[in-house]
Short mmCIF file of C-alpha atoms and ligand atoms in Angstrom, two decimals:
data_model
loop_
_atom_site.label_atom_id
_atom_site.label_comp_id
_atom_site.label_asym_id
_atom_site.label_seq_id
_atom_site.Cartn_x
_atom_site.Cartn_y
_atom_site.Cartn_z
CA UNK R 17 0.65 35.07 -52.07
CA UNK R 18 -1.80 36.60 -49.61
CA UNK R 19 -3.05 39.90 -51.17
CA UNK R 20 -3.66 43.07 -49.29
CA UNK R 21 -7.15 43.25 -47.52
CA UNK R 22 -9.33 45.69 -49.34
CA UNK R 23 -11.89 45.75 -46.54
CA UNK R 24 -10.83 48.47 -44.15
CA UNK R 25 -12.49 47.97 -40.71
CA UNK R 26 -12.40 44.18 -40.96
CA UNK R 27 -9.46 42.64 -39.30
CA UNK R 28 -7.32 40.75 -41.73
CA UNK R 29 -5.69 39.65 -38.54
CA UNK R 30 -8.30 37.07 -38.06
CA UNK R 31 -6.47 35.10 -40.64
CA UNK R 32 -2.93 35.69 -39.04
CA UNK R 33 -3.60 36.17 -35.38
CA UNK R 34 0.03 36.73 -34.16
CA UNK R 35 -0.69 38.56 -30.81
CA UNK R 36 -3.33 37.71 -28.31
CA UNK R 37 -2.64 33.94 -28.50
CA UNK R 38 -4.84 33.23 -25.46
CA UNK R 39 -8.57 32.96 -24.91
CA UNK R 40 -9.74 33.72 -21.43
CA UNK R 41 -13.05 32.30 -20.37
CA UNK R 42 -15.14 32.62 -17.31
CA UNK R 43 -18.21 30.59 -16.18
CA UNK R 44 -21.20 31.88 -18.29
CA UNK R 45 -24.81 31.26 -19.08
CA UNK R 46 -27.60 31.20 -19.95
CA UNK R 47 -26.59 32.13 -23.60
CA UNK R 48 -29.25 34.01 -25.60
CA UNK R 49 -29.25 35.25 -29.27
CA UNK R 50 -28.48 34.61 -32.71
CA UNK R 51 -25.09 33.49 -34.17
CA UNK R 52 -24.52 33.30 -37.95
CA UNK R 53 -22.70 30.27 -39.15
CA UNK R 54 -20.03 30.73 -41.94
CA UNK R 55 -18.83 28.62 -44.81
CA UNK R 56 -17.45 25.15 -44.07
CA UNK R 57 -13.65 25.10 -43.72
CA UNK R 58 -13.43 21.44 -44.93
CA UNK R 59 -15.43 22.43 -48.19
CA UNK R 60 -14.00 25.90 -48.86
CA UNK R 61 -10.38 24.55 -48.92
CA UNK R 62 -11.45 21.87 -51.53
CA UNK R 63 -13.31 24.42 -53.62
CA UNK R 64 -10.27 26.63 -53.80
CA UNK R 65 -8.14 23.76 -54.95
CA UNK R 66 -10.84 22.79 -57.65
CA UNK R 67 -10.59 26.26 -59.01
CA UNK R 68 -7.24 25.21 -60.51
CA UNK R 69 -9.18 23.02 -62.91
CA UNK R 70 -10.42 26.00 -64.91
CA UNK R 71 -8.66 29.11 -66.11
CA UNK R 72 -10.55 32.46 -65.57
CA UNK R 73 -12.10 34.10 -62.51
CA UNK R 74 -13.91 32.32 -59.86
CA UNK R 75 -16.00 33.82 -56.93
CA UNK R 76 -16.69 32.01 -53.81
CA UNK R 77 -19.07 33.42 -51.25
CA UNK R 78 -19.45 32.74 -47.69
CA UNK R 79 -15.87 32.17 -47.19
CA UNK R 80 -14.62 32.20 -43.61
CA UNK R 81 -11.81 34.42 -42.58
CA UNK R 82 -9.69 31.59 -41.07
CA UNK R 83 -5.90 30.75 -41.03
CA UNK R 84 -6.42 27.65 -43.25
CA UNK R 85 -8.03 29.83 -46.07
CA UNK R 86 -5.13 32.22 -45.72
CA UNK R 87 -2.73 29.32 -46.04
CA UNK R 88 -4.64 27.99 -49.13
CA UNK R 89 -4.41 31.43 -50.69
CA UNK R 90 -0.70 31.25 -50.05
CA UNK R 91 -0.38 27.93 -51.66
CA UNK R 92 -2.53 29.00 -54.72
CA UNK R 93 -0.41 32.14 -55.01
CA UNK R 94 2.68 30.21 -55.14
CA UNK R 95 1.21 28.35 -58.07
CA UNK R 96 0.61 31.66 -59.84
CA UNK R 97 -3.16 32.11 -58.87
CA UNK R 98 -4.26 35.45 -57.59
CA UNK R 99 -6.78 35.65 -54.86
CA UNK R 100 -8.43 38.69 -53.19
CA UNK R 101 -11.26 39.48 -50.89
CA UNK R 102 -13.99 41.35 -52.92
CA UNK R 103 -16.43 41.55 -49.96
CA UNK R 104 -16.71 40.68 -46.37
CA UNK R 105 -16.81 36.84 -47.09
CA UNK R 106 -16.44 36.71 -50.95
CA UNK R 107 -13.14 35.66 -52.45
CA UNK R 108 -12.22 36.10 -56.01
CA UNK R 109 -9.80 33.47 -57.46
CA UNK R 110 -8.09 34.21 -60.59
CA UNK R 111 -6.52 31.23 -62.38
CA UNK R 112 -4.29 31.93 -65.28
CA UNK R 113 -3.45 29.87 -68.48
CA UNK R 114 -0.30 28.72 -66.91
CA UNK R 115 -0.02 27.42 -63.35
CA UNK R 116 2.99 26.06 -61.65
CA UNK R 117 2.02 22.53 -60.60
CA UNK R 118 3.94 22.47 -57.30
CA UNK R 119 3.09 22.51 -53.62
CA UNK R 120 6.24 23.44 -51.57
CA UNK R 121 6.87 21.88 -48.26
CA UNK R 122 6.85 25.13 -46.27
CA UNK R 123 3.24 25.59 -47.32
CA UNK R 124 2.00 21.97 -47.25
CA UNK R 125 3.43 21.59 -43.59
CA UNK R 126 1.12 24.37 -42.37
CA UNK R 127 -2.08 22.52 -43.24
CA UNK R 128 -2.66 18.96 -44.38
CA UNK R 129 -5.70 19.67 -46.39
CA UNK R 130 -3.10 21.00 -49.16
CA UNK R 131 -2.81 17.37 -50.45
CA UNK R 132 -6.17 17.92 -52.30
CA UNK R 133 -4.33 20.00 -54.86
CA UNK R 134 -2.82 16.76 -56.25
CA UNK R 135 -5.97 15.69 -58.21
CA UNK R 136 -6.77 18.97 -59.79
CA UNK R 137 -3.00 19.60 -60.76
CA UNK R 138 -2.71 16.08 -62.46
CA UNK R 139 -5.95 16.76 -64.29
CA UNK R 140 -5.10 20.25 -65.35
CA UNK R 141 -1.27 20.03 -65.97
CA UNK R 142 -0.63 16.34 -66.29
CA UNK R 143 1.99 16.52 -63.57
CA UNK R 144 2.31 17.58 -59.95
CA UNK R 145 5.14 17.95 -57.47
CA UNK R 146 3.69 17.97 -53.87
CA UNK R 147 5.46 17.86 -50.60
CA UNK R 148 4.75 14.86 -48.41
CA UNK R 149 2.44 15.96 -45.69
CA UNK R 150 3.82 15.15 -42.20
CA UNK R 151 1.67 13.61 -39.39
CA UNK R 152 -0.14 15.66 -36.78
CA UNK R 153 -1.60 15.68 -33.40
CA UNK R 154 -4.18 13.01 -34.33
CA UNK R 155 -1.44 10.45 -35.00
CA UNK R 156 -0.33 9.29 -38.44
CA UNK R 157 -2.43 10.37 -41.38
CA UNK R 158 -1.41 8.46 -44.36
CA UNK R 159 -2.44 9.26 -47.99
CA UNK R 160 -2.12 5.90 -49.67
CA UNK R 161 -5.78 5.86 -50.58
CA UNK R 162 -5.48 9.17 -52.33
CA UNK R 163 -2.40 7.85 -54.31
CA UNK R 164 -4.18 4.55 -55.22
CA UNK R 165 -7.19 6.13 -56.54
CA UNK R 166 -5.14 8.43 -58.71
CA UNK R 167 -2.98 5.50 -59.76
CA UNK R 168 -6.03 3.61 -60.88
CA UNK R 169 -7.02 6.56 -62.91
CA UNK R 170 -3.60 6.37 -64.68
CA UNK R 171 -1.23 8.53 -62.66
CA UNK R 172 2.26 7.22 -61.73
CA UNK R 173 4.24 8.44 -58.57
CA UNK R 174 7.78 8.58 -57.44
CA UNK R 175 8.88 9.96 -54.16
CA UNK R 176 12.20 11.73 -53.61
CA UNK R 177 13.57 14.33 -51.14
CA UNK R 178 10.27 14.61 -49.32
CA UNK R 179 8.14 15.28 -52.47
CA UNK R 180 5.81 13.20 -54.55
CA UNK R 181 6.29 13.65 -58.15
CA UNK R 182 3.10 12.62 -60.08
CA UNK R 183 2.53 12.22 -63.75
CA UNK R 184 -0.48 11.46 -65.87
CA UNK R 185 -0.29 12.01 -69.53
CA UNK R 186 -3.87 10.58 -69.83
CA UNK R 187 -6.27 10.03 -67.04
CA UNK R 188 -8.64 7.20 -67.90
CA UNK R 189 -12.03 6.80 -66.22
CA UNK R 190 -12.36 3.42 -64.37
CA UNK R 191 -14.09 1.84 -61.26
CA UNK R 192 -12.35 3.04 -57.93
CA UNK R 193 -13.10 1.18 -54.86
CA UNK R 194 -12.00 3.07 -51.67
CA UNK R 195 -10.79 0.90 -48.96
CA UNK R 196 -12.42 3.33 -46.48
CA UNK R 197 -14.67 6.28 -47.25
CA UNK R 198 -11.95 8.72 -46.88
CA UNK R 199 -12.92 12.41 -47.41
CA UNK R 200 -9.72 13.54 -48.85
CA UNK R 201 -9.28 10.49 -51.14
CA UNK R 202 -12.87 10.93 -52.41
CA UNK R 203 -12.19 14.55 -53.21
CA UNK R 204 -8.85 13.89 -54.85
CA UNK R 205 -10.52 11.24 -56.98
CA UNK R 206 -13.38 13.42 -57.90
CA UNK R 207 -11.23 16.34 -58.87
CA UNK R 208 -9.02 14.25 -61.11
CA UNK R 209 -11.78 12.20 -62.76
CA UNK R 210 -13.81 15.27 -63.89
CA UNK R 211 -11.29 15.57 -66.68
CA UNK R 212 -10.39 11.80 -67.22
CA UNK R 213 -11.58 10.18 -70.46
CA UNK R 214 -14.69 8.24 -70.12
CA UNK R 215 -16.75 7.12 -66.94
CA UNK R 216 -15.33 6.92 -63.37
CA UNK R 217 -17.16 5.26 -60.59
CA UNK R 218 -16.14 5.94 -57.10
CA UNK R 219 -17.42 3.11 -54.82
CA UNK R 220 -17.30 3.53 -50.91
CA UNK R 221 -17.08 7.08 -51.42
CA UNK R 222 -17.28 9.51 -48.46
CA UNK R 223 -20.80 10.96 -48.06
CA UNK R 224 -20.07 14.16 -46.13
CA UNK R 225 -21.98 17.30 -47.15
CA UNK R 226 -18.65 18.99 -48.02
CA UNK R 227 -18.22 16.28 -50.74
CA UNK R 228 -21.75 17.20 -52.23
CA UNK R 229 -20.74 20.80 -52.12
CA UNK R 230 -17.59 20.04 -54.07
CA UNK R 231 -19.50 18.16 -56.62
CA UNK R 232 -22.03 20.96 -56.93
CA UNK R 233 -19.25 23.32 -57.62
CA UNK R 234 -17.58 21.01 -60.15
CA UNK R 235 -21.05 20.49 -61.91
CA UNK R 236 -21.56 24.19 -62.08
CA UNK R 237 -18.12 24.44 -63.76
CA UNK R 238 -19.33 21.94 -66.36
CA UNK R 239 -18.52 18.56 -64.83
CA UNK R 240 -20.92 15.79 -64.97
CA UNK R 241 -21.07 14.07 -61.64
CA UNK R 242 -24.02 12.04 -60.31
CA UNK R 243 -24.49 10.66 -56.84
CA UNK R 244 -22.20 12.82 -54.63
CA UNK R 245 -23.47 12.51 -51.02
CA UNK R 246 -24.02 8.86 -51.44
CA UNK R 247 -21.67 5.84 -51.35
CA UNK R 248 -21.35 5.64 -55.23
CA UNK R 249 -20.38 8.56 -57.33
CA UNK R 250 -20.32 8.52 -61.09
CA UNK R 251 -18.31 10.86 -63.23
CA UNK R 252 -18.48 11.40 -66.95
CA UNK R 253 -15.09 13.14 -67.83
CA UNK R 254 -15.33 16.37 -69.93
CA UNK R 255 -12.65 18.17 -71.89
CA UNK R 256 -13.10 21.61 -70.39
CA UNK R 257 -14.26 23.32 -67.36
CA UNK R 258 -15.23 27.00 -66.84
CA UNK R 259 -14.95 29.47 -63.86
CA UNK R 260 -18.10 30.09 -61.82
CA UNK R 261 -19.65 31.77 -58.65
CA UNK R 262 -20.53 29.46 -55.65
CA UNK R 263 -21.72 29.82 -52.12
CA UNK R 264 -19.95 27.58 -49.74
CA UNK R 265 -22.07 25.17 -47.66
CA UNK R 266 -22.54 26.10 -44.01
CA UNK R 267 -20.06 24.70 -41.54
CA UNK R 268 -21.64 21.84 -39.52
CA UNK R 269 -18.83 21.68 -37.26
CA UNK R 270 -18.94 25.41 -36.33
CA UNK R 271 -22.69 25.11 -35.79
CA UNK R 272 -22.13 22.09 -33.49
CA UNK R 273 -19.48 24.12 -31.57
CA UNK R 274 -22.22 26.82 -30.58
CA UNK R 275 -24.74 24.01 -29.89
CA UNK R 276 -22.06 22.54 -27.54
CA UNK R 277 -21.61 26.09 -25.79
CA UNK R 278 -25.31 26.28 -25.40
CA UNK R 279 -25.43 22.74 -24.07
CA UNK R 280 -22.84 23.61 -21.45
CA UNK R 281 -24.04 27.10 -20.49
CA UNK R 282 -27.85 26.56 -21.04
CA UNK R 283 -30.17 29.07 -22.65
CA UNK R 284 -31.58 29.50 -26.26
CA UNK R 285 -29.83 30.36 -29.59
CA UNK R 286 -30.71 30.49 -33.31
CA UNK R 287 -27.89 29.46 -35.52
CA UNK R 288 -28.41 31.43 -38.81
CA UNK R 289 -27.63 29.46 -42.00
CA UNK R 290 -26.86 26.25 -40.11
CA UNK R 291 -28.26 23.18 -41.91
CA UNK R 292 -30.22 20.84 -39.61
CA UNK R 293 -30.33 18.11 -42.08
CA UNK R 294 -26.51 17.90 -42.26
CA UNK R 295 -26.26 17.21 -38.54
CA UNK R 296 -29.22 14.70 -37.98
CA UNK R 297 -27.18 12.10 -35.89
CA UNK R 298 -25.47 14.70 -33.61
CA UNK R 299 -28.85 16.37 -33.09
CA UNK R 300 -30.45 13.05 -31.95
CA UNK R 301 -27.56 12.67 -29.55
CA UNK R 302 -27.99 16.27 -28.09
CA UNK R 303 -31.73 15.51 -27.87
CA UNK R 304 -30.84 12.51 -25.70
CA UNK R 305 -28.79 14.84 -23.52
CA UNK R 306 -31.84 17.02 -22.98
CA UNK R 307 -31.48 19.79 -25.69
CA UNK R 308 -34.48 20.77 -27.86
CA UNK R 309 -33.16 21.42 -31.47
CA UNK R 310 -35.44 22.17 -34.47
CA UNK R 311 -35.07 23.29 -38.08
CA UNK R 312 -35.92 27.04 -38.30
CA UNK R 313 -36.56 29.13 -41.41
CA UNK R 314 -33.20 30.96 -40.74
CA UNK R 315 -31.23 27.83 -39.89
CA UNK R 316 -31.40 26.04 -36.49
CA UNK R 317 -33.14 26.83 -33.30
CA UNK R 318 -31.84 25.26 -30.00
CA UNK R 319 -32.73 25.33 -26.46
CA UNK R 320 -30.76 23.88 -23.50
CA UNK R 321 -31.62 22.80 -19.86
CA UNK R 322 -29.46 24.04 -16.93
CA UNK R 323 -27.52 20.68 -16.92
CA UNK R 324 -27.28 17.99 -19.61
CA UNK R 325 -27.68 14.26 -19.16
CA UNK R 326 -24.88 12.04 -20.13
CA UNK R 327 -24.97 9.67 -23.20
CA UNK R 328 -22.57 7.13 -24.88
CA UNK R 329 -21.41 8.16 -28.31
CA UNK R 330 -19.22 6.59 -31.15
CA UNK R 331 -17.73 8.52 -34.02
CA UNK R 332 -18.23 7.24 -37.61
CA UNK R 333 -17.88 8.48 -41.07
CA UNK R 334 -20.87 10.60 -42.19
CA UNK R 335 -23.74 10.23 -41.69
CA UNK R 336 -22.55 9.01 -38.32
CA UNK R 337 -21.41 11.29 -35.51
CA UNK R 338 -18.36 13.01 -36.94
CA UNK R 339 -14.90 12.69 -35.22
CA UNK R 340 -14.65 16.48 -35.32
CA UNK R 341 -17.70 16.57 -33.03
CA UNK R 342 -16.05 14.38 -30.41
CA UNK R 343 -13.89 16.74 -28.42
CA UNK R 344 -17.05 18.96 -28.17
CA UNK R 345 -19.02 16.01 -26.87
CA UNK R 346 -16.33 15.21 -24.29
CA UNK R 347 -16.25 18.78 -23.23
CA UNK R 348 -20.00 18.75 -22.80
CA UNK R 349 -19.93 15.41 -20.93
CA UNK R 350 -17.26 16.70 -18.57
CA UNK R 351 -19.99 18.61 -16.72
CA UNK R 352 -23.18 16.60 -17.66
CA UNK R 353 -25.17 14.52 -15.17
CA UNK R 354 -23.83 10.81 -15.19
CA UNK R 355 -21.36 8.81 -17.07
CA UNK R 356 -20.81 8.78 -20.93
CA UNK R 357 -18.48 6.42 -22.94
CA UNK R 358 -17.01 7.95 -25.97
CA UNK R 359 -15.46 5.85 -28.69
CA UNK R 360 -13.13 7.11 -31.41
CA UNK R 361 -13.34 5.12 -34.64
CA UNK R 362 -11.37 7.36 -37.08
CA UNK R 363 -8.19 8.89 -35.70
CA UNK R 364 -6.03 7.04 -33.14
CA UNK R 365 -4.49 9.87 -31.47
CA UNK R 366 -7.58 12.10 -31.04
CA UNK R 367 -7.89 12.10 -27.13
CA UNK R 368 -4.83 14.43 -26.39
CA UNK R 369 -6.96 17.32 -25.16
CA UNK R 370 -8.35 15.09 -22.35
CA UNK R 371 -5.28 15.80 -20.14
CA UNK R 372 -6.21 19.48 -20.56
CA UNK R 373 -9.84 18.87 -19.49
CA UNK R 374 -8.52 16.82 -16.51
CA UNK R 375 -6.46 20.01 -15.54
CA UNK R 376 -9.95 21.70 -15.39
CA UNK R 377 -11.19 19.11 -12.84
CA UNK R 378 -12.93 16.75 -15.33
CA UNK R 379 -13.06 13.15 -14.50
CA UNK R 380 -12.17 11.31 -17.75
CA UNK R 381 -10.22 8.08 -18.16
CA UNK R 382 -9.04 6.92 -21.64
CA UNK R 383 -8.24 3.34 -22.70
CA UNK R 384 -7.36 2.79 -26.39
CA UNK R 385 -10.14 4.14 -28.45
CA UNK R 386 -12.49 4.81 -25.55
CA UNK R 387 -12.84 7.60 -22.94
CA UNK R 388 -15.13 7.27 -19.93
CA UNK R 389 -16.31 10.60 -18.75
CA UNK R 390 -17.97 10.92 -15.34
CA UNK R 391 -19.79 14.38 -15.27
CA UNK R 392 -19.01 17.01 -12.53
CA UNK R 393 -21.49 19.61 -11.58
CA UNK R 394 -18.80 22.34 -12.23
CA UNK R 395 -15.25 22.34 -13.39
CA UNK R 396 -12.52 24.54 -12.26
CA UNK R 397 -10.78 27.16 -14.35
CA UNK R 398 -7.16 26.55 -15.07
CA UNK R 399 -4.41 27.39 -17.62
CA UNK R 400 -4.68 24.85 -20.69
CA UNK R 401 -3.29 24.60 -24.14
CA UNK R 402 -5.30 24.14 -27.39
CA UNK R 403 -3.80 21.18 -29.06
CA UNK R 404 -5.73 21.48 -32.54
CA UNK R 405 -8.73 23.31 -33.97
CA UNK R 406 -11.64 21.30 -32.46
CA UNK R 407 -10.02 20.33 -29.25
CA UNK R 408 -9.15 24.00 -28.68
CA UNK R 409 -12.69 24.98 -29.33
CA UNK R 410 -13.97 22.27 -26.82
CA UNK R 411 -11.66 23.61 -24.06
CA UNK R 412 -13.34 27.13 -24.55
CA UNK R 413 -16.76 25.37 -24.51
CA UNK R 414 -16.01 23.25 -21.44
CA UNK R 415 -14.70 26.37 -19.72
CA UNK R 416 -18.26 27.99 -19.79
CA UNK R 417 -18.92 25.70 -16.81
CA UNK R 418 -15.59 26.24 -14.95
CA UNK R 419 -15.42 28.28 -11.73
CA UNK R 420 -12.77 31.04 -11.99
CA UNK R 421 -10.71 31.79 -15.05
CA UNK R 422 -9.73 29.39 -17.76
CA UNK R 423 -6.91 30.49 -20.11
CA UNK R 424 -6.65 28.76 -23.36
CA UNK R 425 -3.12 29.16 -24.71
CA UNK R 426 -2.08 28.57 -28.34
CA UNK R 427 -5.53 29.95 -29.53
CA UNK R 428 -3.87 30.17 -33.04
CA UNK R 429 -4.94 26.55 -33.53
CA UNK R 430 -8.52 27.66 -33.05
CA UNK R 431 -8.17 30.49 -35.55
CA UNK R 432 -7.26 27.92 -38.27
CA UNK R 433 -10.88 26.75 -38.46
CA UNK R 434 -13.09 29.38 -36.69
CA UNK R 435 -13.69 33.00 -37.71
CA UNK R 436 -14.17 35.07 -34.45
CA UNK R 437 -15.05 32.27 -32.10
CA UNK R 438 -14.62 34.76 -29.23
CA UNK R 439 -16.66 37.56 -30.67
CA UNK R 440 -19.57 35.21 -31.65
CA UNK R 441 -19.68 33.64 -28.15
CA UNK R 442 -19.47 36.97 -26.45
CA UNK R 443 -22.27 38.35 -28.59
CA UNK R 444 -24.57 35.78 -27.03
CA UNK R 445 -23.55 36.53 -23.51
CA UNK R 446 -20.52 34.35 -22.99
CA UNK R 447 -17.80 35.78 -20.64
CA UNK R 448 -15.02 35.27 -23.10
CA UNK R 449 -12.16 37.46 -24.45
CA UNK R 450 -8.94 37.38 -26.21
CA UNK R 451 -5.89 38.17 -24.10
N1 EPU K 528 -6.74 7.42 -44.16
C1 EPU K 528 -5.75 6.49 -44.65
N2 EPU K 528 -5.38 6.63 -45.82
C2 EPU K 528 -5.59 7.69 -46.66
C3 EPU K 528 -6.51 8.51 -46.18
C4 EPU K 528 -7.09 8.42 -44.93
O1 EPU K 528 -5.39 5.49 -43.82
O2 EPU K 528 -5.09 7.71 -47.76
C5 EPU K 528 -7.38 7.20 -42.86
C6 EPU K 528 -7.03 8.38 -41.87
O3 EPU K 528 -5.64 8.30 -41.28
C7 EPU K 528 -8.15 8.46 -41.01
C8 EPU K 528 -9.32 8.05 -41.64
O4 EPU K 528 -8.70 7.40 -42.73
O5 EPU K 528 -7.86 7.56 -39.91
C9 EPU K 528 -10.24 9.07 -42.22
O6 EPU K 528 -9.45 10.17 -42.95
P1 EPU K 528 -10.17 10.95 -44.07
O7 EPU K 528 -9.35 10.89 -45.27
O8 EPU K 528 -11.54 10.82 -44.16
O9 EPU K 528 -9.91 12.43 -43.47
P2 EPU K 528 -9.32 13.82 -44.18
O10 EPU K 528 -9.67 13.91 -45.46
O11 EPU K 528 -7.74 13.75 -43.84
C10 EPU K 528 -11.06 15.40 -43.22
C11 EPU K 528 -11.31 16.66 -42.46
C12 EPU K 528 -11.01 16.38 -41.03
C13 EPU K 528 -12.16 15.38 -40.43
C14 EPU K 528 -12.01 14.01 -41.40
C15 EPU K 528 -12.90 12.98 -40.96
C16 EPU K 528 -10.43 18.36 -44.07
C17 EPU K 528 -9.54 19.37 -44.32
N3 EPU K 528 -10.34 17.55 -42.93
O12 EPU K 528 -9.85 14.94 -43.16
O13 EPU K 528 -11.27 17.53 -40.32
O14 EPU K 528 -11.81 15.06 -38.98
O15 EPU K 528 -12.17 14.41 -42.77
O16 EPU K 528 -14.12 13.44 -41.16
O17 EPU K 528 -11.52 18.09 -44.79
C18 EPU K 528 -10.87 19.44 -38.89
O18 EPU K 528 -11.73 20.13 -39.57
O19 EPU K 528 -10.20 19.79 -37.89
C19 EPU K 528 -10.40 18.07 -39.44
C20 EPU K 528 -9.45 17.47 -38.90
#
């Protein structure tokens, strides 16, 4: 259950933005100033799930106030875990001796990341009942690799009435070979194997910084994990884990969003707490587009010219250019100088926002996994709809170079992954408001 907010003056509504579901943007720039980057959505949700592994009181710092965190709090609450804000971005998680190892459909359908409770529940309770997640706007998103990895560790599964029933009297360390470096499957395997008997090796593991963050949290809890952040992770199972405090890694996708806004609007920004080394490939691409970006003692410093140059780009698992950056890159290319070809290699359906950009005057053709973007000097403000988190943010970013007013509807999608996108952009000079 989502607890009452103990921080008067801070809007708990950021987590559950019911009203004001539109973001209104006018042409802006140059941007100037400082934006503080929050904790990574794609890490914190897994850390919250990992807390199920150890009874006691955990504290996570740099937790973003986003809807997906509220949903994970609700899911943990339904299992009997209490969570409460104990500071502007610090979340206390109290895990009891008894937890209910079930993830009900009405909570799972709200956010797909909930599947990562499977590994920790199996490791902690020896059983789990988790609703099957549906597809989403990216197209089908199977979980076969999650289940195969857990099966190899000794779990058995049956499915009935839309639920997966999992059992594992004993998890036994073994060699897992992932068919693809899936982020979620690596995380589920990691969280199950920390309590398995003996040694587990995860080969072809995902290498994202959020995986390394999860391993750091688990190691602090008493796990023995080597190699996280590389393609081979080795885990020595332990009998017991204990609760800890941990600061969530900074969100590289949020940081990329402000770099994209800067690229479209021009100007100079410092992104406090952003991690340059987690964004190497993207930063190289943005450099080719004409931006200057350097590590700074505070985070990342960046400067953008009045107009970007077009480049070609393909998404790949980390350390390649992340699929989550792609809508932002397409949004940037829409008003860049020249033609860019963008290739999506991870999610088949991830071009749906292109129609919305076209409504804003962008010249984009899609063919299968490719989009050809012919840059226009300016776009034209229009009513559009946010189809998902990153695409929604990309529409806001692209609108910074659109004459007139762009109204982005369904802004609740953006709130799933961004704490106060509008406030942060406005604070560096963008003409953007909620409405
Ligand atoms: N896949 C399978 N079978 C599986 C698992 C994955 O076929 O069992 C396929 C997927 O369908 C997809 C590819 O493998 O085509 C990659 O999926 P992956 O498992 O790596 O992604 P994920 O764990 O479901 C996370 C992020 C996404 C991000 C991807 C890729 C979270 C909560 N989500 O998803 O982030 O796009 O990794 O980096 O961590 C977002 O933040 O908006 C977001 C969607």
